[in-house]
Short mmCIF file of C-alpha atoms and ligand atoms in Angstrom, two decimals:
data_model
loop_
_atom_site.label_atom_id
_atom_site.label_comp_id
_atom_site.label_asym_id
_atom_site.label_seq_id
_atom_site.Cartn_x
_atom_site.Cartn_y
_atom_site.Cartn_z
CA UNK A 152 -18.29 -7.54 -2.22
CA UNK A 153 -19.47 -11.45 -1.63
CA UNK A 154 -19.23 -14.19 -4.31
CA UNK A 155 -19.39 -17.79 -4.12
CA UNK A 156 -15.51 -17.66 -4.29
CA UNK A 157 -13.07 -20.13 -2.76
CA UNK A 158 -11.87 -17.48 -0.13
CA UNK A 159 -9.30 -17.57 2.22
CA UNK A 160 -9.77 -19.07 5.92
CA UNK A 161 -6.89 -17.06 6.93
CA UNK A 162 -5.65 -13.62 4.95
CA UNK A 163 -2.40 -12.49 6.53
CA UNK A 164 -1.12 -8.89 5.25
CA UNK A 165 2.27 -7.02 5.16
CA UNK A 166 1.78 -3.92 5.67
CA UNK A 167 4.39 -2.16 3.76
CA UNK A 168 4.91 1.44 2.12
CA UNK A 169 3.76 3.54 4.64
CA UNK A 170 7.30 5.50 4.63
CA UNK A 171 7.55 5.68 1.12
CA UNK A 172 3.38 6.89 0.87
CA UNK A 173 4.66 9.78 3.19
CA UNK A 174 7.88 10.44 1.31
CA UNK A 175 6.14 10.90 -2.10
CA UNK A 176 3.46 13.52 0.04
CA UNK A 177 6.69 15.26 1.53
CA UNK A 178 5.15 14.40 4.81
CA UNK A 179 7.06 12.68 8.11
CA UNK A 180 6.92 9.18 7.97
CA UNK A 181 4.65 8.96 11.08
CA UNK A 182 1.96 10.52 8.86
CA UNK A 183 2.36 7.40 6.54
CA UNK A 184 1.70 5.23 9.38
CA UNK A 185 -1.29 7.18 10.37
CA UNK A 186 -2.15 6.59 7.26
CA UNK A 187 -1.99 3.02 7.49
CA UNK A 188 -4.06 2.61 10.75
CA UNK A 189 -6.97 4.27 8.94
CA UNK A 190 -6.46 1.99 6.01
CA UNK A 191 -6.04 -1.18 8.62
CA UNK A 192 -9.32 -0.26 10.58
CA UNK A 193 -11.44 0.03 6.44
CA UNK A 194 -9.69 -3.11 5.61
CA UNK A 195 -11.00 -4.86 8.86
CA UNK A 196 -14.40 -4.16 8.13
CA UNK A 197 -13.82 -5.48 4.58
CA UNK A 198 -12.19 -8.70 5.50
CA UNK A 199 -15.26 -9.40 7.70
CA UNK A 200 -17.74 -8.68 5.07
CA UNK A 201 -15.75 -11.19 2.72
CA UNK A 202 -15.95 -13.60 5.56
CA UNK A 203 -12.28 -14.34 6.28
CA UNK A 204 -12.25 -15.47 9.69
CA UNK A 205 -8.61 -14.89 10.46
CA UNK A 206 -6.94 -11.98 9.71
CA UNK A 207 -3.50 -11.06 10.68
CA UNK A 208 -1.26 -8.11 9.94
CA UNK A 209 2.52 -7.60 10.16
CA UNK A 210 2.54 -4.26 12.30
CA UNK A 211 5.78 -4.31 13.85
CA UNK A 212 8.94 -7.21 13.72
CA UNK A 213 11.43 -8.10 16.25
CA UNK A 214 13.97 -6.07 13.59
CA UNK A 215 11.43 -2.80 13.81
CA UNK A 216 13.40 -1.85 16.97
CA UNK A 217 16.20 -0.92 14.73
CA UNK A 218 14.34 2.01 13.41
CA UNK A 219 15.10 5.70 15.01
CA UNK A 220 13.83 5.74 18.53
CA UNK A 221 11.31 8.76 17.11
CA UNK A 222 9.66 6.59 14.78
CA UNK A 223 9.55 3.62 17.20
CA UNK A 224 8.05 5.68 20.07
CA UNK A 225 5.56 6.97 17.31
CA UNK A 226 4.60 3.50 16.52
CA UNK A 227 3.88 2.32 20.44
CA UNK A 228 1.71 5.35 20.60
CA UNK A 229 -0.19 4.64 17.14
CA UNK A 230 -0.87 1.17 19.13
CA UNK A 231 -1.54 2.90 21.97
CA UNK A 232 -4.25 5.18 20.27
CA UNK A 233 -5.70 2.50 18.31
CA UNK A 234 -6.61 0.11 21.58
CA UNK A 235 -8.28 3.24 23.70
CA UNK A 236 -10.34 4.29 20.82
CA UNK A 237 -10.90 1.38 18.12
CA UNK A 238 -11.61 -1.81 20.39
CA UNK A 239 -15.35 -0.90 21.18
CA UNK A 240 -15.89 -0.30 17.20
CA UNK A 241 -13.83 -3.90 16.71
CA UNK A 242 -15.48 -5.47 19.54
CA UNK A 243 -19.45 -4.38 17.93
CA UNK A 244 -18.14 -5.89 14.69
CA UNK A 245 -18.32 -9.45 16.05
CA UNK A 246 -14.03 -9.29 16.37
CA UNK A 247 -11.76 -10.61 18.49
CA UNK A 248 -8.21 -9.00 18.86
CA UNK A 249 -5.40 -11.26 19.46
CA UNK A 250 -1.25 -10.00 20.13
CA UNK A 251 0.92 -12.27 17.93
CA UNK A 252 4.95 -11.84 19.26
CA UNK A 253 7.38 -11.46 22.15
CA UNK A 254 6.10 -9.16 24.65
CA UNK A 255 9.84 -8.50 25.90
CA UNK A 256 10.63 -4.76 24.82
CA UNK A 257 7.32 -3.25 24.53
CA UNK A 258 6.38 -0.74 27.44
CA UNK A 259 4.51 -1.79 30.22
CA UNK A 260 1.47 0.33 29.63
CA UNK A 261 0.82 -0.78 26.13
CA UNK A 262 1.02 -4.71 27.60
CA UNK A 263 -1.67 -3.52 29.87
CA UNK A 264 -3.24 -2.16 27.12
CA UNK A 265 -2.96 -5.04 25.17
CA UNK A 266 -3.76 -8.07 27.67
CA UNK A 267 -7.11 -5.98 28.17
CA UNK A 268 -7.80 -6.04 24.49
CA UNK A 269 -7.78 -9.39 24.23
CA UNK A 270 -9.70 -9.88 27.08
CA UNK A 271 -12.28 -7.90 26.46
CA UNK A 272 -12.67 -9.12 23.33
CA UNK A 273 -12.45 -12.79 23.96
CA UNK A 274 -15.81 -13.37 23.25
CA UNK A 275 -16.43 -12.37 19.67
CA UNK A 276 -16.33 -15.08 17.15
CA UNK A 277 -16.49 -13.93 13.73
CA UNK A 278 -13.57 -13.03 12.64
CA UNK A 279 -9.98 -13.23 14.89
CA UNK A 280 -8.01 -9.69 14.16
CA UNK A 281 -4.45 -10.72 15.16
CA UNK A 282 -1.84 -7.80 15.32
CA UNK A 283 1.79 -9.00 15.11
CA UNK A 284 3.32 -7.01 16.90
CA UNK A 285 7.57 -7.22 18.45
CA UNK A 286 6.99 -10.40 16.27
CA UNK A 287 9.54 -12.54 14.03
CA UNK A 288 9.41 -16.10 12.92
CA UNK A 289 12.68 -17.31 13.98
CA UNK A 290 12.30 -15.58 17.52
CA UNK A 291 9.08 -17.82 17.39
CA UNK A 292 10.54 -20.51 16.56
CA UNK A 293 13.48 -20.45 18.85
CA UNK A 294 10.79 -19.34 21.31
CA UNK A 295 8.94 -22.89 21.24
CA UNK A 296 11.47 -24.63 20.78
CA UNK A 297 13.11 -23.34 24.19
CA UNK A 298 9.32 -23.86 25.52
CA UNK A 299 9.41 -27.88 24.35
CA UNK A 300 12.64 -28.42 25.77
CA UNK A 301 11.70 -27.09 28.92
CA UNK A 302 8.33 -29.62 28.78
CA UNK A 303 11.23 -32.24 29.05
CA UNK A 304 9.65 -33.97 25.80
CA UNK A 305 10.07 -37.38 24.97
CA UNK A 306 12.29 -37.91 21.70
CA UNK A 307 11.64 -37.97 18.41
CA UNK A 308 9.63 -34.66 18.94
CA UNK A 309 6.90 -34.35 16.00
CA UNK A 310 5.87 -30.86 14.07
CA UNK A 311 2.39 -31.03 16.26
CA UNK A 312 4.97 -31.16 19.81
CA UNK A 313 6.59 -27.82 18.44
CA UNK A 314 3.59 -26.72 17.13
CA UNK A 315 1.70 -26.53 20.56
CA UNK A 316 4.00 -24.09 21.79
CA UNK A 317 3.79 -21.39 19.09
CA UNK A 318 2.15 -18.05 19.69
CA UNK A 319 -1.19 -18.98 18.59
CA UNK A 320 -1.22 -22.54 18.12
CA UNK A 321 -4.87 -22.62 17.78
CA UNK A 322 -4.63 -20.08 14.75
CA UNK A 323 -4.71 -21.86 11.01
CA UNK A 324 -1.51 -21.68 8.73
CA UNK A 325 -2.40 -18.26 6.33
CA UNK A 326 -3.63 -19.48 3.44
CA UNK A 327 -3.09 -16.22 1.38
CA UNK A 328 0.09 -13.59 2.59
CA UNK A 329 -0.28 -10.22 0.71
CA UNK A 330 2.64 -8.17 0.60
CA UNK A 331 2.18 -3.95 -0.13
CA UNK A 332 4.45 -1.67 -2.01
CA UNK A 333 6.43 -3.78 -4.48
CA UNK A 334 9.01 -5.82 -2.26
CA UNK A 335 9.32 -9.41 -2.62
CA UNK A 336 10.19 -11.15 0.64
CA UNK A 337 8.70 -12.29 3.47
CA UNK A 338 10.45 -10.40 5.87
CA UNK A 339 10.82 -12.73 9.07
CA UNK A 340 6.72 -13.42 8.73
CA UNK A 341 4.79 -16.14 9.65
CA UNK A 342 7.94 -18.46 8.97
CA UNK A 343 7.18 -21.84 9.99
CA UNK A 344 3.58 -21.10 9.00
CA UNK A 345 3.82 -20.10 5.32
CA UNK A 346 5.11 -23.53 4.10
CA UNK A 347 2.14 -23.82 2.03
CA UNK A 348 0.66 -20.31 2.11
CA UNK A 349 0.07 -18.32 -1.59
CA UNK A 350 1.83 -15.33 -2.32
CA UNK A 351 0.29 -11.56 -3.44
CA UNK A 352 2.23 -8.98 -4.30
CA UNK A 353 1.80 -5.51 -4.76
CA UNK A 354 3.20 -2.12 -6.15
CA UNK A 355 0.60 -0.22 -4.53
CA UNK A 356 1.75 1.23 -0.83
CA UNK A 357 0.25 -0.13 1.76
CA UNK A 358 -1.99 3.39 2.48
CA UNK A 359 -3.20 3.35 -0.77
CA UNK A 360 -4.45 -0.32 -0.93
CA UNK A 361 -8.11 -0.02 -1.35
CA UNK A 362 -11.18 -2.32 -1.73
CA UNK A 363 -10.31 -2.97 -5.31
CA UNK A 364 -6.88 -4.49 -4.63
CA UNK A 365 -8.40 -6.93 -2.09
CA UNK A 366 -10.93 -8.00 -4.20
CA UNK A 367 -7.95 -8.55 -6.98
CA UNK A 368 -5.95 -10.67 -4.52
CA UNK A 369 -8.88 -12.59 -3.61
CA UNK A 370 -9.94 -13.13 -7.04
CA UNK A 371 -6.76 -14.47 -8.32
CA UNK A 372 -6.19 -16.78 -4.69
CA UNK A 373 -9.91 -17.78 -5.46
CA UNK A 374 -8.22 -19.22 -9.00
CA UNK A 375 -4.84 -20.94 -7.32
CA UNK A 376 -4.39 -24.82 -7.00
CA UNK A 377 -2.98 -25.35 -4.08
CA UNK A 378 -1.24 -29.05 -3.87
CA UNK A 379 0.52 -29.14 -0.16
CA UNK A 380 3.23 -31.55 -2.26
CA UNK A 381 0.54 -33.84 -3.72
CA UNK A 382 -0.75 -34.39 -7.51
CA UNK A 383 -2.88 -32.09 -9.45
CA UNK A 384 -6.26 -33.15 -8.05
C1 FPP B 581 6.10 -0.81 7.10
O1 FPP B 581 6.17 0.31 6.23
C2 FPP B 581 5.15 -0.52 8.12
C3 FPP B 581 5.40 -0.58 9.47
C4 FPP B 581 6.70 -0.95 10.04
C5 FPP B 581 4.36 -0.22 10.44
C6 FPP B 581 2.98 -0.65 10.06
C7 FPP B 581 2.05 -0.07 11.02
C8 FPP B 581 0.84 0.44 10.73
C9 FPP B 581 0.18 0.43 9.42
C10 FPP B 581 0.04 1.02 11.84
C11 FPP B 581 -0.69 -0.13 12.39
C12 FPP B 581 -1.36 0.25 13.61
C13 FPP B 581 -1.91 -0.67 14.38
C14 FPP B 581 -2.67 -0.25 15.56
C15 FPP B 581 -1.74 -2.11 14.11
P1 FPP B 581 7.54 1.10 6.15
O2 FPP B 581 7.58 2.11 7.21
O3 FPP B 581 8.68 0.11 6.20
O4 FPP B 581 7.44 1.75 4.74
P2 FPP B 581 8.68 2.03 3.78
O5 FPP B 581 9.26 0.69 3.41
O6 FPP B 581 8.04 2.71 2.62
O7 FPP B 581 9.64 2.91 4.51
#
């Protein structure tokens, strides 16, 4: 799956449709989410191949906690599953894991979990596997924003002060957000860091997104201009 391709430096995905996959199978929603880790962990392997070196997925928003507590509990232990048994597999793959959100909320075994992840991980330098996770873009925002007042900053403040204090500060703006299963929003995502970021949507549900849809994504990013503002170059 390589070409000589303008590809992105950062593909950010939102994983939607899992519900609705389950729905249409008459099976619990859980199943759909299963679903969806097994698609995530194929898609991983893709990403790499394509040679994407950031790659971040919406897993679970600071509004997800909304959802009934069965669901929600199903979720943590889908994450839970996913570190014991997947980061050794991720890890021989050349990836790193990073956590992308608040950690307020989100059960003190799973943090543990999650810290050791990414620190067992921290070595691997081909491609950066970021799972949002209790994450939203205004409770980012607010969240560095609170952090650069409390650095007692010297006014005007610049985008680069704020910037420092994000999640991942270190992590480039997505170039290319795909969004599963036919909605049209961005959902609380990557706010401040889709200024300039392309769009992709599909009708396909997230489970069902295969090899073929990413390459169709890529190819039409791969033919985008992108001006940041400026003149057709
Ligand atoms: C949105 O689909 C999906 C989620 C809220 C969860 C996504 C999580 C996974 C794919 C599992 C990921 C696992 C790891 C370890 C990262 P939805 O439930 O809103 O679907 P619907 O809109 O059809 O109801």
């Amino acid at each position: 799956m390589t070409n000589n391709k303008k590809i992105p430096t950062h593909l950010a995905i939102i994983l939607d449709g899992n519900g609705r996959w389950a729905k249409r199978r008459n099976l619990p929603r859980l199943m759909g989410h299963r679903a969806g880790l097994r698609k995530l962990e194929q898609m991983v392997r893709l990403v790499k191949r394509e040679g994407i070196r950031y790659f971040s997925v919406y897993a679970f928003s600071t509004e997800n906690w909304n959802r009934p507590v069965m669901e929600v509990t199903g979720l943590m232990s889908l994450f839970r599953y996913y570190i014991r048994k997947k980061v050794d597999e991720i890890k021989s793959e050349g990836a790193r894991i990073r956590f992308c959100g608040r950690k307020d909320k989100i059960p003190e075994d799973l943090l543990q979990q999650m810290k050791w992840a990414e620190e067992y991980t921290a070595d691997q330098n081909i491609l950066d596997f970021i799972l949002c996770i209790n994450y939203g873009g205004r409770a980012e925002i607010i969240d560095a924003v609170n952090s650069l007042i409390a650095s007692n900053p010297q006014a005007p403040v610049t985008e680069q002060d704020l910037r420092k204090y994000f999640y991942l500060p270190d992590v480039p703006d997505p170039d290319l957000i795909i969004r599963t299963s036919g909605e049209l929003r961005l959902s609380n995502f990557w706010l401040w860091e889709s200024a300039y970021s392309e769009y992709y949507f599909t009708d396909t549900y997230w489970p069902d997104f295969d090899e073929n849809e990413l390459r169709k994504a890529l190819d039409d990013y791969a033919g985008r201009e992108r001006r940041y503002g400026g003149l057709k170059s």
